[in-house]
C-alpha cells in the first residue's frame, strides 16, 4: 500500500505548502510516483527449491540391513529421493510379487509408517500397548479401509446338501485361518453382540431363561418372542455355523469336522460349487499346518480397528444391520477407533529379517487361499 507523506491534520484550504516534501522520503514513506523496481533475474535461475532434511542414521542403517538380508531387490527402485523412499519402492514391489491377483472378498492394504506416526495411533487407542519405548524407526502395518458385508445363506443349503459337516468345516477353516492372519467378522460375532445386548452375554441361554430376562422390557408376548433364542439363532447363526470352541486351536477336532482325507473322498463324489469348495478347503488345510505360529503377521501393537477385512453374515436382516450400526456408532463416539489392524516393527538382524519376510509371505498365501474360499461360500449383498 502506498501512503501519502502529507500530515493528516492539515486542512486543504489553509494554503500550506507542506503537502509535498522537498526531499526524497524514506522507502516506506515514498510518494505515490516513486515505485520500487526489482532487478532482472536470469532465466536459468530456478524459481522453486526443494528442501531436504537429512534422514536419521537409524533409518538409513535399518534400510541397509533390509536390503542386505531380506528379499528386497535393488532394481525395483527408481530414482529414490531418500533411503526410506528406496525401501518403500522395493517393499511394495516385493508385496505385489506375493499377491499377483486382486482379492475378491478381503479388503486390506499394507502400509509403512515411521515411529512418530505409529506412536500417534497407539497413544490414542484404549490399550496398554504403546510404541513410545520402541527404538525401531520404521513399522509395517495393515490398513482396513472399508468394511464389505457378504451373506452365506444363499450358498449354505448347497453345502448342507453335499454333506452335513461341510458347512461346519468351512466355518472352522475360516476361523483358524483368521487366527493366524487377520480376524474375519463372522456370524458368531453377531450372535455374541446380540447376547450382550439382550441375554446378559449368555449365548447358550434357553428360551425359558431368556423370557425371564426380557419380561421387564416387553409387555407384549409377541414382541418378546422375537428376542428368544429359538427365533434369533436361525437367522443370525444356525447351529451348523457355530464352531465348537471360541479360542481356535491349531488343529480341528475331526469328530465334528471333515478331515483332509474325508474332504478328498467327498470331493471325488461331488460336482459344481461343493466340489470347488472342497478343493479350496484342501488348499487352505495344506497351508495352515505348515506354520505353527498363531500370529504370522508379527503384529506387536494392536489398535482398535473399526472395520474388518471381511464381514460374513448368515443373512442380511434387521438384527445384523442393527448390530453393525451400533458397532459403528460406538466406535465413532468413543474416538479411539482406527482403520488399522496394527503395526509390526521391522526387524534389524539377519535372522529376524529372513524370518519376518518368510512369515509375511506365508500369511499372504494363506489369505489368498482364504479369499478364494470366501468368494465361493458367500455372495455380495448388492
Short mmCIF file of C-alpha atoms in Angstrom, two decimals:
data_model
loop_
_atom_site.label_atom_id
_atom_site.label_comp_id
_atom_site.label_asym_id
_atom_site.label_seq_id
_atom_site.Cartn_x
_atom_site.Cartn_y
_atom_site.Cartn_z
CA UNK A 1 0.00 0.00 0.00
CA UNK A 2 1.31 3.49 -0.92
CA UNK A 3 0.95 6.20 1.71
CA UNK A 4 0.68 9.97 1.25
CA UNK A 5 3.53 11.55 3.30
CA UNK A 6 1.44 14.64 3.96
CA UNK A 7 0.31 15.19 7.51
CA UNK A 8 -3.29 14.20 8.08
CA UNK A 9 -4.08 17.13 10.40
CA UNK A 10 -3.61 19.84 7.71
CA UNK A 11 -6.69 21.22 6.10
CA UNK A 12 -6.82 21.52 2.35
CA UNK A 13 -7.95 25.16 2.36
CA UNK A 14 -5.24 26.50 4.71
CA UNK A 15 -2.84 27.32 1.88
CA UNK A 16 0.02 25.34 3.35
CA UNK A 17 2.76 24.11 1.03
CA UNK A 18 3.67 21.18 3.30
CA UNK A 19 1.63 18.79 1.18
CA UNK A 20 4.68 17.73 -0.90
CA UNK A 21 8.10 17.29 0.72
CA UNK A 22 11.17 18.84 -0.83
CA UNK A 23 13.47 15.91 -0.01
CA UNK A 24 13.03 12.30 -1.09
CA UNK A 25 11.17 10.37 1.57
CA UNK A 26 12.42 7.06 3.00
CA UNK A 27 11.40 3.94 1.16
CA UNK A 28 8.44 3.28 3.42
CA UNK A 29 7.26 6.88 3.01
CA UNK A 30 7.89 7.38 -0.69
CA UNK A 31 5.46 9.46 -2.73
CA UNK A 32 2.92 7.69 -4.89
CA UNK A 33 5.06 8.17 -8.02
CA UNK A 34 8.15 6.51 -6.51
CA UNK A 35 7.58 2.80 -7.31
CA UNK A 36 10.20 0.25 -6.29
CA UNK A 37 11.66 -1.81 -9.12
CA UNK A 38 13.13 -5.33 -8.96
CA UNK A 39 16.36 -6.28 -10.66
CA UNK A 40 16.20 -8.51 -13.71
CA UNK A 41 16.59 -12.24 -12.96
CA UNK A 42 18.22 -14.59 -15.45
CA UNK A 43 16.02 -17.34 -16.89
CA UNK A 44 18.38 -20.10 -15.75
CA UNK A 45 17.82 -19.24 -12.08
CA UNK A 46 15.39 -21.83 -10.55
CA UNK A 47 12.12 -20.37 -9.38
CA UNK A 48 11.47 -23.13 -6.83
CA UNK A 49 13.63 -25.06 -4.38
CA UNK A 50 13.38 -28.47 -2.71
CA UNK A 51 14.24 -28.54 0.97
CA UNK A 52 15.52 -31.94 2.07
CA UNK A 53 16.26 -32.91 5.65
CA UNK A 54 18.86 -35.48 6.45
CA UNK A 55 17.39 -38.82 7.47
CA UNK A 56 18.20 -40.21 10.91
CA UNK A 57 21.09 -42.64 10.96
CA UNK A 58 18.81 -45.33 12.42
CA UNK A 59 16.56 -45.26 9.34
CA UNK A 60 19.48 -45.49 6.93
CA UNK A 61 21.06 -48.37 8.89
CA UNK A 62 17.76 -50.28 9.05
CA UNK A 63 17.11 -49.87 5.33
CA UNK A 64 20.63 -51.06 4.53
CA UNK A 65 20.09 -54.24 6.59
CA UNK A 66 16.69 -54.83 4.97
CA UNK A 67 18.26 -54.78 1.50
CA UNK A 68 21.24 -56.88 2.56
CA UNK A 69 19.46 -59.70 4.41
CA UNK A 70 15.91 -59.54 3.06
CA UNK A 71 14.30 -60.43 -0.28
CA UNK A 72 14.13 -56.82 -1.48
CA UNK A 73 15.60 -56.14 -4.93
CA UNK A 74 17.58 -53.05 -5.82
CA UNK A 75 16.39 -52.95 -9.42
CA UNK A 76 12.83 -52.28 -8.18
CA UNK A 77 13.99 -48.85 -7.01
CA UNK A 78 13.69 -45.97 -9.50
CA UNK A 79 15.16 -42.53 -8.73
CA UNK A 80 14.75 -42.63 -4.94
CA UNK A 81 14.75 -39.37 -3.03
CA UNK A 82 15.90 -40.96 0.22
CA UNK A 83 16.72 -44.27 1.86
CA UNK A 84 13.15 -44.56 3.15
CA UNK A 85 11.80 -43.93 -0.35
CA UNK A 86 14.07 -46.62 -1.78
CA UNK A 87 12.89 -49.08 0.85
CA UNK A 88 9.26 -48.20 0.19
CA UNK A 89 9.58 -48.84 -3.55
CA UNK A 90 11.36 -52.16 -3.05
CA UNK A 91 8.99 -53.34 -0.31
CA UNK A 92 5.79 -52.76 -2.25
CA UNK A 93 7.34 -54.35 -5.33
CA UNK A 94 8.04 -57.44 -3.21
CA UNK A 95 4.48 -57.35 -1.88
CA UNK A 96 2.99 -57.25 -5.38
CA UNK A 97 5.01 -60.33 -6.32
CA UNK A 98 3.41 -62.23 -3.43
CA UNK A 99 -0.17 -61.36 -4.40
CA UNK A 100 -0.34 -61.09 -8.20
CA UNK A 101 -4.16 -61.34 -8.27
CA UNK A 102 -6.61 -58.97 -6.64
CA UNK A 103 -8.61 -60.17 -3.66
CA UNK A 104 -12.32 -60.71 -4.23
CA UNK A 105 -13.57 -60.65 -0.64
CA UNK A 106 -10.77 -59.47 1.64
CA UNK A 107 -10.14 -55.73 1.78
CA UNK A 108 -6.82 -54.64 3.27
CA UNK A 109 -3.65 -52.80 2.28
CA UNK A 110 -0.07 -52.84 3.59
CA UNK A 111 1.33 -49.55 4.88
CA UNK A 112 4.71 -48.33 6.10
CA UNK A 113 4.88 -45.77 8.91
CA UNK A 114 7.65 -44.13 10.87
CA UNK A 115 7.78 -44.32 14.65
CA UNK A 116 6.15 -40.91 15.17
CA UNK A 117 3.03 -41.88 13.20
CA UNK A 118 2.75 -45.24 14.97
CA UNK A 119 3.10 -43.58 18.36
CA UNK A 120 0.28 -41.19 17.49
CA UNK A 121 -2.06 -44.09 16.72
CA UNK A 122 -1.10 -46.30 19.66
CA UNK A 123 -1.29 -43.49 22.23
CA UNK A 124 -4.93 -42.75 21.40
CA UNK A 125 -6.03 -46.39 21.48
CA UNK A 126 -7.62 -47.92 24.54
CA UNK A 127 -4.80 -50.41 25.01
CA UNK A 128 -1.88 -50.93 27.34
CA UNK A 129 0.45 -51.36 24.38
CA UNK A 130 2.42 -48.35 23.22
CA UNK A 131 5.35 -47.90 20.90
CA UNK A 132 6.86 -44.99 22.84
CA UNK A 133 9.85 -47.02 24.01
CA UNK A 134 10.37 -48.99 20.80
CA UNK A 135 13.65 -47.95 19.13
CA UNK A 136 12.56 -49.21 15.70
CA UNK A 137 12.27 -46.25 13.28
CA UNK A 138 10.03 -47.96 10.67
CA UNK A 139 6.91 -50.11 11.05
CA UNK A 140 4.82 -52.34 8.82
CA UNK A 141 1.07 -52.09 9.24
CA UNK A 142 -2.22 -53.36 7.85
CA UNK A 143 -4.86 -50.84 6.83
CA UNK A 144 -8.55 -51.82 6.71
CA UNK A 145 -10.03 -49.00 4.62
CA UNK A 146 -13.58 -50.35 4.32
CA UNK A 147 -15.99 -52.98 5.58
CA UNK A 148 -17.78 -55.06 2.95
CA UNK A 149 -20.57 -57.41 4.03
CA UNK A 150 -21.30 -60.77 2.37
CA UNK A 151 -24.11 -63.27 3.01
CA UNK A 152 -23.66 -67.04 3.31
CA UNK A 153 -27.31 -68.13 3.34
CA UNK A 154 -27.63 -68.42 -0.49
CA UNK A 155 -24.80 -71.00 -0.54
CA UNK A 156 -25.33 -72.70 2.82
CA UNK A 157 -28.11 -75.03 1.64
CA UNK A 158 -25.94 -76.37 -1.19
CA UNK A 159 -23.16 -77.19 1.26
CA UNK A 160 -25.59 -78.84 3.68
CA UNK A 161 -26.97 -80.98 0.87
CA UNK A 162 -23.45 -82.09 -0.12
CA UNK A 163 -22.52 -83.22 3.41
CA UNK A 164 -23.88 -82.42 6.90
CA UNK A 165 -20.42 -81.40 8.14
CA UNK A 166 -19.22 -79.42 5.11
CA UNK A 167 -20.60 -76.05 6.25
CA UNK A 168 -19.16 -76.52 9.75
CA UNK A 169 -15.80 -77.43 8.18
CA UNK A 170 -15.89 -74.21 6.16
CA UNK A 171 -16.54 -72.13 9.28
CA UNK A 172 -13.73 -73.92 11.14
CA UNK A 173 -11.26 -73.22 8.32
CA UNK A 174 -12.24 -69.54 8.22
CA UNK A 175 -11.72 -69.25 11.98
CA UNK A 176 -8.34 -70.95 12.01
CA UNK A 177 -7.05 -69.00 9.00
CA UNK A 178 -8.23 -65.77 10.61
CA UNK A 179 -6.47 -66.68 13.87
CA UNK A 180 -3.18 -66.98 12.01
CA UNK A 181 -3.58 -63.86 9.90
CA UNK A 182 -6.47 -61.39 10.23
CA UNK A 183 -9.70 -61.78 12.16
CA UNK A 184 -12.80 -62.19 9.98
CA UNK A 185 -16.10 -60.88 11.33
CA UNK A 186 -18.36 -63.94 11.09
CA UNK A 187 -21.90 -64.83 12.29
CA UNK A 188 -20.57 -65.73 15.75
CA UNK A 189 -19.67 -62.05 16.28
CA UNK A 190 -23.27 -61.01 15.62
CA UNK A 191 -24.56 -63.74 17.95
CA UNK A 192 -22.23 -62.61 20.72
CA UNK A 193 -23.18 -58.95 20.30
CA UNK A 194 -26.87 -59.83 20.40
CA UNK A 195 -26.41 -61.87 23.57
CA UNK A 196 -24.60 -58.96 25.23
CA UNK A 197 -27.47 -56.60 24.45
CA UNK A 198 -30.39 -58.87 25.34
CA UNK A 199 -29.22 -62.06 27.16
CA UNK A 200 -26.55 -60.74 29.55
CA UNK A 201 -23.83 -62.22 27.35
CA UNK A 202 -25.05 -65.83 27.64
CA UNK A 203 -25.06 -67.23 24.11
CA UNK A 204 -26.23 -70.68 25.22
CA UNK A 205 -29.27 -69.37 27.08
CA UNK A 206 -32.58 -71.22 26.77
CA UNK A 207 -35.92 -69.73 25.73
CA UNK A 208 -37.22 -70.02 29.29
CA UNK A 209 -34.29 -68.13 30.82
CA UNK A 210 -34.30 -65.53 28.06
CA UNK A 211 -38.01 -64.88 28.58
CA UNK A 212 -37.33 -64.37 32.27
CA UNK A 213 -34.65 -61.77 31.46
CA UNK A 214 -36.77 -59.96 28.88
CA UNK A 215 -40.11 -59.88 30.64
CA UNK A 216 -39.39 -56.49 32.20
CA UNK A 217 -38.59 -54.98 28.79
CA UNK A 218 -41.64 -56.18 26.88
CA UNK A 219 -45.28 -56.21 27.84
CA UNK A 220 -46.34 -57.84 24.60
CA UNK A 221 -45.71 -61.57 24.37
CA UNK A 222 -45.36 -61.47 20.58
CA UNK A 223 -42.69 -58.77 20.77
CA UNK A 224 -40.81 -60.74 23.42
CA UNK A 225 -40.89 -63.90 21.28
CA UNK A 226 -38.84 -62.15 18.58
CA UNK A 227 -35.91 -61.93 21.02
CA UNK A 228 -35.91 -65.55 22.14
CA UNK A 229 -33.01 -67.82 21.10
CA UNK A 230 -35.29 -70.06 19.06
CA UNK A 231 -36.24 -67.05 16.92
CA UNK A 232 -32.87 -65.31 16.74
CA UNK A 233 -30.33 -68.10 16.27
CA UNK A 234 -31.72 -69.49 12.98
CA UNK A 235 -31.42 -66.08 11.29
CA UNK A 236 -28.11 -64.93 12.82
CA UNK A 237 -26.06 -68.06 13.50
CA UNK A 238 -27.53 -71.51 12.84
CA UNK A 239 -26.16 -74.43 14.83
CA UNK A 240 -24.04 -75.80 11.99
CA UNK A 241 -22.26 -72.44 11.67
CA UNK A 242 -21.06 -72.41 15.27
CA UNK A 243 -17.51 -73.58 15.92
CA UNK A 244 -17.21 -75.89 18.89
CA UNK A 245 -14.66 -73.65 20.59
CA UNK A 246 -14.24 -69.88 20.70
CA UNK A 247 -10.44 -70.00 21.12
CA UNK A 248 -9.45 -71.56 17.82
CA UNK A 249 -6.95 -74.37 18.13
CA UNK A 250 -4.28 -75.13 15.57
CA UNK A 251 -5.96 -78.38 14.52
CA UNK A 252 -9.70 -79.08 14.28
CA UNK A 253 -11.38 -81.95 16.06
CA UNK A 254 -12.25 -84.23 13.19
CA UNK A 255 -15.18 -85.82 15.03
CA UNK A 256 -17.17 -82.68 14.20
CA UNK A 257 -15.34 -81.56 11.06
CA UNK A 258 -14.25 -83.20 7.85
CA UNK A 259 -10.61 -84.25 7.84
CA UNK A 260 -8.43 -83.69 4.75
CA UNK A 261 -8.85 -87.35 3.77
CA UNK A 262 -12.59 -87.01 4.21
CA UNK A 263 -12.61 -83.88 2.09
CA UNK A 264 -10.70 -85.61 -0.70
CA UNK A 265 -13.11 -88.56 -0.65
CA UNK A 266 -16.10 -86.19 -0.65
CA UNK A 267 -14.69 -84.08 -3.48
CA UNK A 268 -14.44 -87.11 -5.74
CA UNK A 269 -18.21 -87.63 -5.39
CA UNK A 270 -19.25 -84.00 -5.92
CA UNK A 271 -19.59 -81.61 -8.83
CA UNK A 272 -20.09 -77.90 -9.22
CA UNK A 273 -19.82 -75.46 -6.32
CA UNK A 274 -19.47 -78.02 -3.48
CA UNK A 275 -16.56 -79.64 -5.31
CA UNK A 276 -14.80 -76.29 -5.71
CA UNK A 277 -15.37 -75.57 -2.01
CA UNK A 278 -13.70 -78.87 -1.10
CA UNK A 279 -10.75 -78.00 -3.34
CA UNK A 280 -10.38 -74.58 -1.68
CA UNK A 281 -10.60 -76.18 1.77
CA UNK A 282 -7.88 -78.69 0.92
CA UNK A 283 -5.58 -75.91 -0.35
CA UNK A 284 -6.13 -73.94 2.85
CA UNK A 285 -5.70 -77.01 5.06
CA UNK A 286 -2.41 -77.80 3.32
CA UNK A 287 -1.01 -74.37 4.20
CA UNK A 288 -2.04 -73.92 7.81
CA UNK A 289 -0.38 -76.95 9.49
CA UNK A 290 2.98 -75.99 7.93
CA UNK A 291 3.20 -72.99 10.25
CA UNK A 292 2.73 -73.38 13.99
CA UNK A 293 2.73 -69.71 14.93
CA UNK A 294 -0.59 -68.17 15.82
CA UNK A 295 0.25 -64.66 14.59
CA UNK A 296 2.38 -64.83 11.47
CA UNK A 297 1.97 -61.14 10.67
CA UNK A 298 4.15 -60.22 13.68
CA UNK A 299 1.74 -57.53 14.89
CA UNK A 300 3.26 -56.05 18.04
CA UNK A 301 0.99 -53.03 18.57
CA UNK A 302 -2.70 -53.64 18.02
CA UNK A 303 -5.06 -50.74 17.54
CA UNK A 304 -8.86 -50.74 17.67
CA UNK A 305 -9.90 -51.39 14.08
CA UNK A 306 -13.47 -50.36 13.33
CA UNK A 307 -13.61 -52.37 10.12
CA UNK A 308 -12.80 -55.98 9.36
CA UNK A 309 -11.10 -57.28 6.21
CA UNK A 310 -14.36 -59.15 5.52
CA UNK A 311 -17.72 -59.34 7.28
CA UNK A 312 -19.78 -62.51 6.89
CA UNK A 313 -23.44 -62.72 7.87
CA UNK A 314 -25.69 -65.71 7.56
CA UNK A 315 -28.39 -63.47 6.10
CA UNK A 316 -28.80 -59.73 5.97
CA UNK A 317 -31.75 -58.84 8.18
CA UNK A 318 -32.83 -56.26 10.73
CA UNK A 319 -30.75 -57.80 13.50
CA UNK A 320 -27.45 -57.88 11.62
CA UNK A 321 -27.99 -54.38 10.27
CA UNK A 322 -28.81 -53.03 13.72
CA UNK A 323 -25.80 -54.68 15.37
CA UNK A 324 -23.41 -53.29 12.73
CA UNK A 325 -24.90 -49.80 13.09
CA UNK A 326 -24.45 -49.96 16.87
CA UNK A 327 -20.85 -51.06 16.41
CA UNK A 328 -20.05 -48.18 14.06
CA UNK A 329 -21.82 -45.64 16.30
CA UNK A 330 -19.95 -46.80 19.39
CA UNK A 331 -16.63 -46.64 17.55
CA UNK A 332 -17.39 -43.12 16.35
CA UNK A 333 -18.47 -41.91 19.80
CA UNK A 334 -15.52 -43.42 21.65
CA UNK A 335 -12.97 -41.70 19.42
CA UNK A 336 -10.35 -44.45 19.81
CA UNK A 337 -11.26 -46.50 16.73
CA UNK A 338 -8.88 -46.65 13.77
CA UNK A 339 -8.76 -48.14 10.30
CA UNK A 340 -5.55 -50.05 11.07
CA UNK A 341 -5.26 -53.62 12.32
CA UNK A 342 -1.92 -52.94 14.00
CA UNK A 343 1.77 -52.31 13.47
CA UNK A 344 4.84 -54.51 13.43
CA UNK A 345 8.39 -53.15 13.92
CA UNK A 346 10.72 -54.01 11.06
CA UNK A 347 13.40 -56.48 12.10
CA UNK A 348 17.03 -55.39 12.10
CA UNK A 349 19.05 -58.60 12.48
CA UNK A 350 19.75 -61.01 9.64
CA UNK A 351 17.85 -63.98 11.11
CA UNK A 352 14.89 -61.89 12.22
CA UNK A 353 14.62 -60.20 8.81
CA UNK A 354 14.56 -63.54 6.97
CA UNK A 355 12.01 -64.97 9.41
CA UNK A 356 9.81 -61.91 9.15
CA UNK A 357 9.61 -61.93 5.37
CA UNK A 358 9.09 -65.71 5.30
CA UNK A 359 6.16 -65.38 7.68
CA UNK A 360 4.67 -62.46 5.77
CA UNK A 361 4.88 -64.38 2.50
CA UNK A 362 3.20 -67.38 4.15
CA UNK A 363 0.47 -65.15 5.60
CA UNK A 364 -0.27 -63.73 2.15
CA UNK A 365 -0.55 -67.24 0.70
CA UNK A 366 -2.99 -68.18 3.46
CA UNK A 367 -5.00 -65.02 2.83
CA UNK A 368 -5.10 -65.74 -0.91
CA UNK A 369 -6.49 -69.23 -0.28
CA UNK A 370 -8.90 -67.87 2.32
CA UNK A 371 -10.14 -65.27 -0.14
CA UNK A 372 -10.81 -67.99 -2.70
CA UNK A 373 -12.84 -69.94 -0.16
CA UNK A 374 -14.78 -66.85 0.93
CA UNK A 375 -15.64 -65.99 -2.68
CA UNK A 376 -17.17 -69.47 -3.07
CA UNK A 377 -19.25 -69.59 0.12
CA UNK A 378 -20.58 -66.02 0.19
CA UNK A 379 -22.33 -63.58 -2.12
CA UNK A 380 -22.28 -59.75 -2.14
CA UNK A 381 -25.29 -58.03 -0.69
CA UNK A 382 -25.58 -55.54 -3.54
#
